mmCIF file of C-alpha atoms and ligand atoms in Angstrom:
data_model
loop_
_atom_site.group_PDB
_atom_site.id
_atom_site.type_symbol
_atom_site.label_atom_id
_atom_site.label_comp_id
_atom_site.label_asym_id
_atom_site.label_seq_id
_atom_site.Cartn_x
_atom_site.Cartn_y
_atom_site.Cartn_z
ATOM 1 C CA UNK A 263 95.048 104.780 101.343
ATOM 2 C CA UNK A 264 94.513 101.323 100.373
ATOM 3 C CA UNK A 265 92.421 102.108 97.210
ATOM 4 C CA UNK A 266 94.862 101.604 94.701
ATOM 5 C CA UNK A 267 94.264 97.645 94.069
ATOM 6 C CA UNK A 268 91.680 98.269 91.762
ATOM 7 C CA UNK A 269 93.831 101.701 89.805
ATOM 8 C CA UNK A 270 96.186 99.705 88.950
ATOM 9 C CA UNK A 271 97.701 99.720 85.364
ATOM 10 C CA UNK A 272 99.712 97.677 83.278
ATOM 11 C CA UNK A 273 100.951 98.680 80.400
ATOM 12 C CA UNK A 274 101.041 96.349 77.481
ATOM 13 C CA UNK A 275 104.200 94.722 75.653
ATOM 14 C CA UNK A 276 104.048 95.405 72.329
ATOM 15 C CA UNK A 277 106.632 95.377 69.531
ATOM 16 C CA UNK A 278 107.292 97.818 67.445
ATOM 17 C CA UNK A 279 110.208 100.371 66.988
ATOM 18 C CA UNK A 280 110.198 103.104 69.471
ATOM 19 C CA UNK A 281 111.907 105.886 67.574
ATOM 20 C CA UNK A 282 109.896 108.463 68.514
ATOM 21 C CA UNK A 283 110.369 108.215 71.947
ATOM 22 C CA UNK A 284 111.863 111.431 72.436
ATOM 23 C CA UNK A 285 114.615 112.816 74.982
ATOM 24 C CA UNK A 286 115.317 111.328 77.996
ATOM 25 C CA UNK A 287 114.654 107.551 76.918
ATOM 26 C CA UNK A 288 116.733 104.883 75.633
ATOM 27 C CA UNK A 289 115.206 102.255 73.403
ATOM 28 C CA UNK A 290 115.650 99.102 72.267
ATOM 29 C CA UNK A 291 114.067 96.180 70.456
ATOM 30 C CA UNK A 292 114.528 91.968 70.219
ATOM 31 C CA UNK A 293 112.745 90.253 67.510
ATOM 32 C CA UNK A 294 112.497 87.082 68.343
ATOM 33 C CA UNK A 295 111.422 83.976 65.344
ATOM 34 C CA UNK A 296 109.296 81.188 65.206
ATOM 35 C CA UNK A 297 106.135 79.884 67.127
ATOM 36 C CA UNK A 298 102.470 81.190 66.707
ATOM 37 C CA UNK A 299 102.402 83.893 68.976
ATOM 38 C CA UNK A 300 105.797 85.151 66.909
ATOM 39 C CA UNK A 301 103.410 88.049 65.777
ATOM 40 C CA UNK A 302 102.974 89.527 69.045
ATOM 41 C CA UNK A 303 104.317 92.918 69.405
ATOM 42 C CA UNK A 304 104.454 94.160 72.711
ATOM 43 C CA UNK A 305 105.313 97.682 73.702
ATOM 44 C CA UNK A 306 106.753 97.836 77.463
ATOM 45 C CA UNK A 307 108.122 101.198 79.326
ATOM 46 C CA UNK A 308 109.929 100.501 81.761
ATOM 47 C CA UNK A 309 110.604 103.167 84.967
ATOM 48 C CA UNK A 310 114.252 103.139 84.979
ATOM 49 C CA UNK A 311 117.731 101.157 86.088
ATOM 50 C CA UNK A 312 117.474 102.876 89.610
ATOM 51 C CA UNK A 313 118.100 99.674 91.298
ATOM 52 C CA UNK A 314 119.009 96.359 91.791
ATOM 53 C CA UNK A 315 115.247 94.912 91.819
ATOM 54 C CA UNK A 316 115.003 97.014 88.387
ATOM 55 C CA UNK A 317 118.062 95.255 86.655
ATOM 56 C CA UNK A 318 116.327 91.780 87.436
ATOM 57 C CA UNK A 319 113.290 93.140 86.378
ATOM 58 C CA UNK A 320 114.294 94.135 82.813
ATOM 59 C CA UNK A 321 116.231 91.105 82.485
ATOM 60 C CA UNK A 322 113.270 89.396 83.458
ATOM 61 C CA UNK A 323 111.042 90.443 80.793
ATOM 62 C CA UNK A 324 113.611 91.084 78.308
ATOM 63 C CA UNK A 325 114.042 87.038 78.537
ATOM 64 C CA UNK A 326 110.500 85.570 79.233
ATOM 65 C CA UNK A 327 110.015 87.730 75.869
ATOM 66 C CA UNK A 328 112.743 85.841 73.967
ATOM 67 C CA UNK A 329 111.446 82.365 75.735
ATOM 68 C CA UNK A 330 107.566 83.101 74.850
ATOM 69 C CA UNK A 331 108.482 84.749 70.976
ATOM 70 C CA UNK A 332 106.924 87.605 71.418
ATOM 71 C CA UNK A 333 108.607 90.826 70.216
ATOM 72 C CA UNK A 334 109.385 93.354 72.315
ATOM 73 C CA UNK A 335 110.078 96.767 72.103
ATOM 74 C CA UNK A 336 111.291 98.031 75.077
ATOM 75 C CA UNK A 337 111.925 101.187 76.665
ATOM 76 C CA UNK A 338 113.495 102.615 79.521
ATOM 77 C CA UNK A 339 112.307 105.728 81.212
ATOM 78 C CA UNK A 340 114.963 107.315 83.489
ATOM 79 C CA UNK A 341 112.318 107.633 85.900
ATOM 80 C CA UNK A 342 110.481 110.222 84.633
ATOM 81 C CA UNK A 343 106.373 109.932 83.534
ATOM 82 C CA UNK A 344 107.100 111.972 80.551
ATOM 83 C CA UNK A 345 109.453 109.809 79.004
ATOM 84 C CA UNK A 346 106.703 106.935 79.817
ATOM 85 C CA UNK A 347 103.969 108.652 78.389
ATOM 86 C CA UNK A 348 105.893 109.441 75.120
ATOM 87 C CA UNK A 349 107.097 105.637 75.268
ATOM 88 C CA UNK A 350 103.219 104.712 74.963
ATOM 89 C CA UNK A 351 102.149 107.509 72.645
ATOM 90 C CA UNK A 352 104.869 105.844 70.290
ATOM 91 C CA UNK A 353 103.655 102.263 70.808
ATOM 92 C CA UNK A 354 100.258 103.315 70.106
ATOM 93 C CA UNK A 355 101.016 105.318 67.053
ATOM 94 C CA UNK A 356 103.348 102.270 65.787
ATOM 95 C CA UNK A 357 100.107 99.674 66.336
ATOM 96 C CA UNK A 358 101.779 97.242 68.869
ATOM 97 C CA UNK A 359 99.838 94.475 70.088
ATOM 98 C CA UNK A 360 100.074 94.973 73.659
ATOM 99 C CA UNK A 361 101.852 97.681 76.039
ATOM 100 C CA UNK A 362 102.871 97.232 79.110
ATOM 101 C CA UNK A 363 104.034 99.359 81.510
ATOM 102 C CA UNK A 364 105.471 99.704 84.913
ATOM 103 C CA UNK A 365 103.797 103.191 86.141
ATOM 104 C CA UNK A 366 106.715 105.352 87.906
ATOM 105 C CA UNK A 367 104.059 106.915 90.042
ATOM 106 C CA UNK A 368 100.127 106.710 90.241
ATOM 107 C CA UNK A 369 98.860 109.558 88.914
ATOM 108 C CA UNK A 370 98.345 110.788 85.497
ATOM 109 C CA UNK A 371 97.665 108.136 83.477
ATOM 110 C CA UNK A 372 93.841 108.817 82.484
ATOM 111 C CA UNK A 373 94.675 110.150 79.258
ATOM 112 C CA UNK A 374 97.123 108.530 77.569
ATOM 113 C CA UNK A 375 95.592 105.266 79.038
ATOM 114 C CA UNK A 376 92.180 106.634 77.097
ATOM 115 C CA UNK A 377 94.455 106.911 73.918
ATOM 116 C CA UNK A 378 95.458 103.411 74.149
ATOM 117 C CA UNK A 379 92.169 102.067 74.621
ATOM 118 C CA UNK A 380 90.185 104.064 71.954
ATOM 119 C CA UNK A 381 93.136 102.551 69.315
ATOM 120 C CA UNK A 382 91.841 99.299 70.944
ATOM 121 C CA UNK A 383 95.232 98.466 72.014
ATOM 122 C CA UNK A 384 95.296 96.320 75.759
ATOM 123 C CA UNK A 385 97.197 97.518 78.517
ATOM 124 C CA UNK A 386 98.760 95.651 81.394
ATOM 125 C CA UNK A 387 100.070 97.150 84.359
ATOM 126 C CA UNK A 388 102.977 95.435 85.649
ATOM 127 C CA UNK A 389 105.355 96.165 88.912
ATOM 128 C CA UNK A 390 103.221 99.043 90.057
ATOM 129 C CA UNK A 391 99.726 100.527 90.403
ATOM 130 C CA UNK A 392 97.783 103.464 89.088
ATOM 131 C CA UNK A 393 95.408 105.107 90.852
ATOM 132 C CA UNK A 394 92.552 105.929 87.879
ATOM 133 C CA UNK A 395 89.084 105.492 88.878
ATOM 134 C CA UNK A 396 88.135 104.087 85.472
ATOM 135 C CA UNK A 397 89.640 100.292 85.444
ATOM 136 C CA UNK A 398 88.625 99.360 82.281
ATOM 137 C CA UNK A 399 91.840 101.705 81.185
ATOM 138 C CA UNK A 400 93.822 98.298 81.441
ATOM 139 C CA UNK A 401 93.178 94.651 81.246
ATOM 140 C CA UNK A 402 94.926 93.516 84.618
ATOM 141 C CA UNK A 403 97.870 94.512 86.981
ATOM 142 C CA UNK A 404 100.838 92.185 87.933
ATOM 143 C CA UNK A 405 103.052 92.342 90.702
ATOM 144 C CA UNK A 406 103.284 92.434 94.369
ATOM 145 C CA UNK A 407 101.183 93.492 97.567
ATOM 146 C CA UNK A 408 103.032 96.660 98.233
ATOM 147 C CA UNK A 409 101.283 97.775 101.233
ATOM 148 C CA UNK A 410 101.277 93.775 102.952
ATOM 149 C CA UNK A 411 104.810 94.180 102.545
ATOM 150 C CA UNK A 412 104.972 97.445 104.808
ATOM 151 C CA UNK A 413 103.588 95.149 107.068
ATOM 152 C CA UNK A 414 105.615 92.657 107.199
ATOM 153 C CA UNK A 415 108.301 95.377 108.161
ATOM 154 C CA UNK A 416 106.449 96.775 110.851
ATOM 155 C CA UNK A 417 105.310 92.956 112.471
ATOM 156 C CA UNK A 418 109.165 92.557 112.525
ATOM 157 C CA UNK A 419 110.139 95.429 114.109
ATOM 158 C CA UNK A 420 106.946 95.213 116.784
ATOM 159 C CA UNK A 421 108.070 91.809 117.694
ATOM 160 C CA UNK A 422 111.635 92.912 117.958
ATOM 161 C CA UNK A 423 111.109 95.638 120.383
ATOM 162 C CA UNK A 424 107.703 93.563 122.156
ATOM 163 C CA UNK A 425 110.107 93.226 125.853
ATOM 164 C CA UNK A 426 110.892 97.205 125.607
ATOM 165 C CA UNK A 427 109.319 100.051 126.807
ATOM 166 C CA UNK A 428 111.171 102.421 125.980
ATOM 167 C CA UNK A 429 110.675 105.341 122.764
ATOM 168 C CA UNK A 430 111.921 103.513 119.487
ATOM 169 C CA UNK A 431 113.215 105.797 117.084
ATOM 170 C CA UNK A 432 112.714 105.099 113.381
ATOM 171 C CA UNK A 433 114.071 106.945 110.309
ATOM 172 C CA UNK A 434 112.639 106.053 107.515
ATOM 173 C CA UNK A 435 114.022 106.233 103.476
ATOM 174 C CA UNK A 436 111.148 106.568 101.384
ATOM 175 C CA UNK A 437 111.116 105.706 97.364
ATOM 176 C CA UNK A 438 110.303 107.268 94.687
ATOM 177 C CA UNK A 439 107.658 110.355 95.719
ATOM 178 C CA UNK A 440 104.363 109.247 94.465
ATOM 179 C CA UNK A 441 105.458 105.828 93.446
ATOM 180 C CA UNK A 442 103.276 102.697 94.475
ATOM 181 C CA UNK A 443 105.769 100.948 96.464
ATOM 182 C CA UNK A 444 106.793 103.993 98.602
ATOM 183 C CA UNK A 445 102.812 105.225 99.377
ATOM 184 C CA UNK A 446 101.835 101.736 100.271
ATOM 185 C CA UNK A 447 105.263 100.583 101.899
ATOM 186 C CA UNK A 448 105.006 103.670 104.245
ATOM 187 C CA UNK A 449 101.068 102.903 105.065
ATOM 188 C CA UNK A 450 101.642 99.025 105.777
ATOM 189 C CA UNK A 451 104.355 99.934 108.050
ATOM 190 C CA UNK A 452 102.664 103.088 109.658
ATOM 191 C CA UNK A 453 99.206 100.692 110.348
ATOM 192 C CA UNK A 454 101.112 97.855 111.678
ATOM 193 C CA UNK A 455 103.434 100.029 114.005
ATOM 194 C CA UNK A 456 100.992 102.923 114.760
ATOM 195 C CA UNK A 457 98.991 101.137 117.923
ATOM 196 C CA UNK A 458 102.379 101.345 119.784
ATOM 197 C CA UNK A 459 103.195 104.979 121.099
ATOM 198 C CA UNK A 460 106.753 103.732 121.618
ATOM 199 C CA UNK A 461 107.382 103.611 118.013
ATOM 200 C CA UNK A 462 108.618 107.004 116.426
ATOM 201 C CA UNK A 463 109.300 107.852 113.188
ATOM 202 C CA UNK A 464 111.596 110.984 113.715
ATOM 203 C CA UNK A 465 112.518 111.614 109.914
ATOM 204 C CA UNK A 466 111.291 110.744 106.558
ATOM 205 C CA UNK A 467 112.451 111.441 103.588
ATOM 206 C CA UNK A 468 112.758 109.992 99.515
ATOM 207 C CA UNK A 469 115.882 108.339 98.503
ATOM 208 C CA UNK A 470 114.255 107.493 95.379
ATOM 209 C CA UNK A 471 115.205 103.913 95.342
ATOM 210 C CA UNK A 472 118.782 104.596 94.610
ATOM 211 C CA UNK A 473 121.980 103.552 96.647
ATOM 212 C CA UNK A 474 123.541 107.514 96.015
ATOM 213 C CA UNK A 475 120.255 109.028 97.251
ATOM 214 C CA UNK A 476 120.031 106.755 100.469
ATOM 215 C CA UNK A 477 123.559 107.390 101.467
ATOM 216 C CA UNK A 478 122.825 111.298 101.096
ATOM 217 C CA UNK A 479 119.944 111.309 102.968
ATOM 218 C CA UNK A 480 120.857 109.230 105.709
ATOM 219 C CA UNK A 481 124.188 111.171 106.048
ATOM 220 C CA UNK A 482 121.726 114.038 106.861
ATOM 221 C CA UNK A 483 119.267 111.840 109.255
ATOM 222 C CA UNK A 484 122.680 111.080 111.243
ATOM 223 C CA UNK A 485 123.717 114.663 111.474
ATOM 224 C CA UNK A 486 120.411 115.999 112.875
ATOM 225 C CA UNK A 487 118.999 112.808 114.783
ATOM 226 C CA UNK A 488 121.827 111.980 117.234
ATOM 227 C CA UNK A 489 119.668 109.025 118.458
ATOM 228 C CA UNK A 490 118.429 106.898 115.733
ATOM 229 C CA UNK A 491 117.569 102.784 116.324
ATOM 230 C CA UNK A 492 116.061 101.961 113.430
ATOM 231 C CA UNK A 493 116.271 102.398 109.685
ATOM 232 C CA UNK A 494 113.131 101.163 107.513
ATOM 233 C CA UNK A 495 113.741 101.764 103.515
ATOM 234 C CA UNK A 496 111.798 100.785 101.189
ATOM 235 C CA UNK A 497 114.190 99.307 99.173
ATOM 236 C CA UNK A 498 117.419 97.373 99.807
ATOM 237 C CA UNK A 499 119.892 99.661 97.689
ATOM 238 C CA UNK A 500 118.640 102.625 99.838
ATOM 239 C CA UNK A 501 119.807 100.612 102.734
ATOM 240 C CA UNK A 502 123.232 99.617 101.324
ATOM 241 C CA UNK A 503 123.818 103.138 100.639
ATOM 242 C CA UNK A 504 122.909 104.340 104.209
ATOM 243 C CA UNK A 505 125.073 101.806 105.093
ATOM 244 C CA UNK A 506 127.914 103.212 104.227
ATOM 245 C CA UNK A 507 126.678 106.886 105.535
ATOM 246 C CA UNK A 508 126.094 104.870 108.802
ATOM 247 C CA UNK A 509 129.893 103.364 108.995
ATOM 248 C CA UNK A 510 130.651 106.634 108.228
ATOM 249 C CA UNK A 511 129.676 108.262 111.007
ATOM 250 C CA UNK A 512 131.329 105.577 113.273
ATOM 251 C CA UNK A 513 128.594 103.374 113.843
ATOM 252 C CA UNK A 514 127.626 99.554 113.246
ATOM 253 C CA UNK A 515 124.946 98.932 111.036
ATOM 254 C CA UNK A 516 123.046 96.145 112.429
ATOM 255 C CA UNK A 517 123.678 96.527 115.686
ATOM 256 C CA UNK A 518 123.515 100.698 116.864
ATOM 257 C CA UNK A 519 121.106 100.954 114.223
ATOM 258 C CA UNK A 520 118.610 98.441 112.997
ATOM 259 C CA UNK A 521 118.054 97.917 109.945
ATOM 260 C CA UNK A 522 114.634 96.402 107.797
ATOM 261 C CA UNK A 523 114.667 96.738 103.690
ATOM 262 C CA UNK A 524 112.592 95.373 101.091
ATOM 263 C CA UNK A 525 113.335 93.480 97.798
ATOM 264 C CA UNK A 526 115.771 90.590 98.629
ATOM 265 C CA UNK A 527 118.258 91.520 95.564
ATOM 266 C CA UNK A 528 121.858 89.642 96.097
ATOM 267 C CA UNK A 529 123.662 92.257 97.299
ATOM 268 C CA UNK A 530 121.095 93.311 99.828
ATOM 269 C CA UNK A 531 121.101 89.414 101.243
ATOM 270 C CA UNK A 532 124.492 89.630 101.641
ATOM 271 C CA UNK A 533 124.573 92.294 103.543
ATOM 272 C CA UNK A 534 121.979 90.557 105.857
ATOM 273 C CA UNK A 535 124.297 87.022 105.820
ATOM 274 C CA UNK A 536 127.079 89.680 107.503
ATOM 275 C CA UNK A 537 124.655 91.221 110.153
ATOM 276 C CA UNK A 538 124.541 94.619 108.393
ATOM 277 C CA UNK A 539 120.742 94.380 107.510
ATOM 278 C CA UNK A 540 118.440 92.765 110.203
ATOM 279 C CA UNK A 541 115.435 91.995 108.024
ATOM 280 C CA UNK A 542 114.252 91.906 104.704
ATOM 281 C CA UNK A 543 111.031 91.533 103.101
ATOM 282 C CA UNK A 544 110.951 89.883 99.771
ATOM 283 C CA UNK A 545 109.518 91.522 96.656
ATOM 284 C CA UNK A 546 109.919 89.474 93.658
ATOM 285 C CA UNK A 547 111.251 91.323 90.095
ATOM 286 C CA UNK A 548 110.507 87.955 88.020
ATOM 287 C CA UNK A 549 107.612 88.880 86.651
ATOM 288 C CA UNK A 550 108.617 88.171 83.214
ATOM 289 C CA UNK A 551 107.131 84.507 82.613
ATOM 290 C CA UNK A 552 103.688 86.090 83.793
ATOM 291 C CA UNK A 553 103.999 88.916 82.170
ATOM 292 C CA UNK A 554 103.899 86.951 78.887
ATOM 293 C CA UNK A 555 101.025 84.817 79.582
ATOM 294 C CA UNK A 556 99.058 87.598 80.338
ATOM 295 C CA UNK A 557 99.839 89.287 77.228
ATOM 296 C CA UNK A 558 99.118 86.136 75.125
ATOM 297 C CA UNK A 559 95.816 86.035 76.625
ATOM 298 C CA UNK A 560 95.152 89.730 76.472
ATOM 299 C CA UNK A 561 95.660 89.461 72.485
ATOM 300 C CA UNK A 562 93.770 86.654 71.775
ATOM 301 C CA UNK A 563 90.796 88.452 73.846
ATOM 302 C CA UNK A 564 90.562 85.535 76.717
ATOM 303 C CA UNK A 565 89.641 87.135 80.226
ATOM 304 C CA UNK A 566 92.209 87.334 82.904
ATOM 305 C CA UNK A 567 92.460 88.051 86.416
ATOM 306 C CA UNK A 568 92.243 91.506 87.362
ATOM 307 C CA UNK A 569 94.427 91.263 89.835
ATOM 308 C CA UNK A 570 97.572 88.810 89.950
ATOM 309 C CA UNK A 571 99.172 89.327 93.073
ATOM 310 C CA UNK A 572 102.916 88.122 93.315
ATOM 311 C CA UNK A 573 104.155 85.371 96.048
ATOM 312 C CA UNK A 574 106.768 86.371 98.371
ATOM 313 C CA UNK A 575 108.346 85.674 101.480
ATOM 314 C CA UNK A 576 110.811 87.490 104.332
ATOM 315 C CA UNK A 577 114.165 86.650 105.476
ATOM 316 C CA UNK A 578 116.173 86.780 108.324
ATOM 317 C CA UNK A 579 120.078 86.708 108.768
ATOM 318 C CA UNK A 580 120.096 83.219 109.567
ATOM 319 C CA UNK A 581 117.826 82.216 106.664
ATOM 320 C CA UNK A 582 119.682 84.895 104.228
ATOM 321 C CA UNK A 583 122.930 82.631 104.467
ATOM 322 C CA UNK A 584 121.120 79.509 103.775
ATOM 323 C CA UNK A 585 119.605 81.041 100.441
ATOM 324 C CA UNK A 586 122.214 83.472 99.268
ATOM 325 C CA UNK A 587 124.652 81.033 97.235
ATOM 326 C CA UNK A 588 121.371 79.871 95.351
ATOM 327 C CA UNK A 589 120.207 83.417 95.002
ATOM 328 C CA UNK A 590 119.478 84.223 91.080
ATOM 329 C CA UNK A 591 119.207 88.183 90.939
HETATM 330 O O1 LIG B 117 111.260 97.662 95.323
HETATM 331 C C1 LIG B 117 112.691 99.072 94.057
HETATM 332 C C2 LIG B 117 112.573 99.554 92.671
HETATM 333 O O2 LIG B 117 108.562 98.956 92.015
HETATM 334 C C3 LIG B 117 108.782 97.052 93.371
HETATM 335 O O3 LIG B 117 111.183 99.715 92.475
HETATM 336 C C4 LIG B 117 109.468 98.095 92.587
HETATM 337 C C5 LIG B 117 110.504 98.893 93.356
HETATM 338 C C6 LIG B 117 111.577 98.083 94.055
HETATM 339 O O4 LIG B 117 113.354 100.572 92.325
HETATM 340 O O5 LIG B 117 113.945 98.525 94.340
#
């Protein structure tokens, strides 16, 4: 359950036009002038826009691109592997320097990742994991401890309930099926809340990361689960839209239902400054400055970590309205 540390992929930034990336994607490049490392291409498929977290993301990279000259060629996804694989398959055939890639699930990369390497283009995971067996597919994988953030969620929740004995009843929004974040989210949480029979989770389901999905879905939780206490989804626009499925149905989010989220986007800490979220667990979408490091280094053939893990923190209500007015994404 824990394996996928070492599957992790990144794809590569490269930068090169992306025209052949076929239905489905959208595509875009920046050329950026000047500086020595101006001839870096990198090619970078990205999942989607499916959330806040994602918008930061790409705005992220799109500017830590522009800052470190390197060209970019980006592409987005729509959340669907094809469109990523096509996105790489085009980045290879165009020569880029570099791809990177944020993986929209783990599975399934072993052979266009083998394309990439036998054109000797690197590859750099970024955001999320893979799960190949074969980690000399990519150079090194960026982003955050998935699974330690399930944790988090479930030492919140444990300590929030340690003075009851009574059954705890959890729903649970899931991400994307397959994804990273929602395998390793769901298994942090699940270890760190499992020694405790109280603790129940009575539904689980995929909103796939976006506000419409986790309104849906939770509207159906409420109607068959006339006795939920706590919400856990694994990402904060989830949450916001089960918040509204939640007032609703009559309730108070915050109070007749818990509620702990991941990511730490704006709108999600203000909706824990106003009591409607209990607890978030940061997961940071600035990878962008990193991101381009890495690729420098990749290119030039210099060895790199191959694992850069990304610092984060949690927040509480309290601490949410200290932070929010300074709050970038
Ligand atoms: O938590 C979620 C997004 O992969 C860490 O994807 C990322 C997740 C993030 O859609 O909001």
């Amino acid at each position: 359950m824990f394996k996928r540390i070492s599957g992790l992929v990144l794809a590569g930034l490269t930068a090169m036009s992306v025209a052949a990336c076929g239905s489905g994607g959208s595509d875009t490049s920046a050329n950026t002038t000047g500086g020595g490392d101006s001839t870096i291409t990198m090619g970078f498929s990205q999942v989607g826009a499916e959330s806040g977290w994602r918008t930061a993301n790409t705005k992220s990279v799109q500017d830590a691109a522009k800052n470190a000259s390197i060209t970019l060629k980006f592409s987005d996804a729509q959340q669907k592997q094809e469109n990523q694989i096509k996105a790489i398959r085009s980045y290879i055939q165009q020569k880029v320097d570099v791809i990177a890639f944020s993986p929209v699930v783990e599975s399934g990369w072993d052979t266009v990742l083998k394309e990439a390497q036998n054109a000797k283009i690197p590859v750099i995971l970024t955001d999320r994991a893979v799960d190949s067996k074969d980690t000399s597919l990519y150079k090194t994988f960026l982003g955050s401890d998935f699974v330690e953030e399930g944790r988090k969620a479930g030492k919140w929740l444990v300590e929030e309930y340690k003075d009851s004995t009574d059954p705890v009843n959890i729903v649970e929004l899931q991400g994307t099926t397959g994804s990273a974040p929602a395998n390793d989210r769901k298994a942090g949480f699940q270890e760190t809340i499992g020694a405790e029979s109280k603790f129940k989770i009575i539904a689980s389901q995929t909103g796939d990361f976006t506000r419409a999905k986790g309104k849906e879905v939770m509207e159906a939780f409420l109607k068959s689960n006339p006795d939920i206490d706590v919400l856990y989804a694994h990402n904060d626009d989830m949450g916001l839209g089960a918040i509204e499925a939640i007032e609703g149905a009559g309730k108070v989010p915050g109070k007749d239902i818990k509620i702990i989220t991941v990511d730490a986007v704006k709108d999600g800490m203000q909706a824990l400054a106003d009591g409607k979220i209990n607890y978030i667990v940061e997961c940071s979408p600035l990878l962008g400055p990193q991101l381009m490091d890495l690729a420098k280094k990749v290119v030039k053939g210099e060895q790199v970590p191959a694992r850069v893990v990304t610092e984060e923190t949690v927040f509480t209500q309290e601490e949410a309205k200290k932070v929010l007015s300074t709050r970038q994404y």
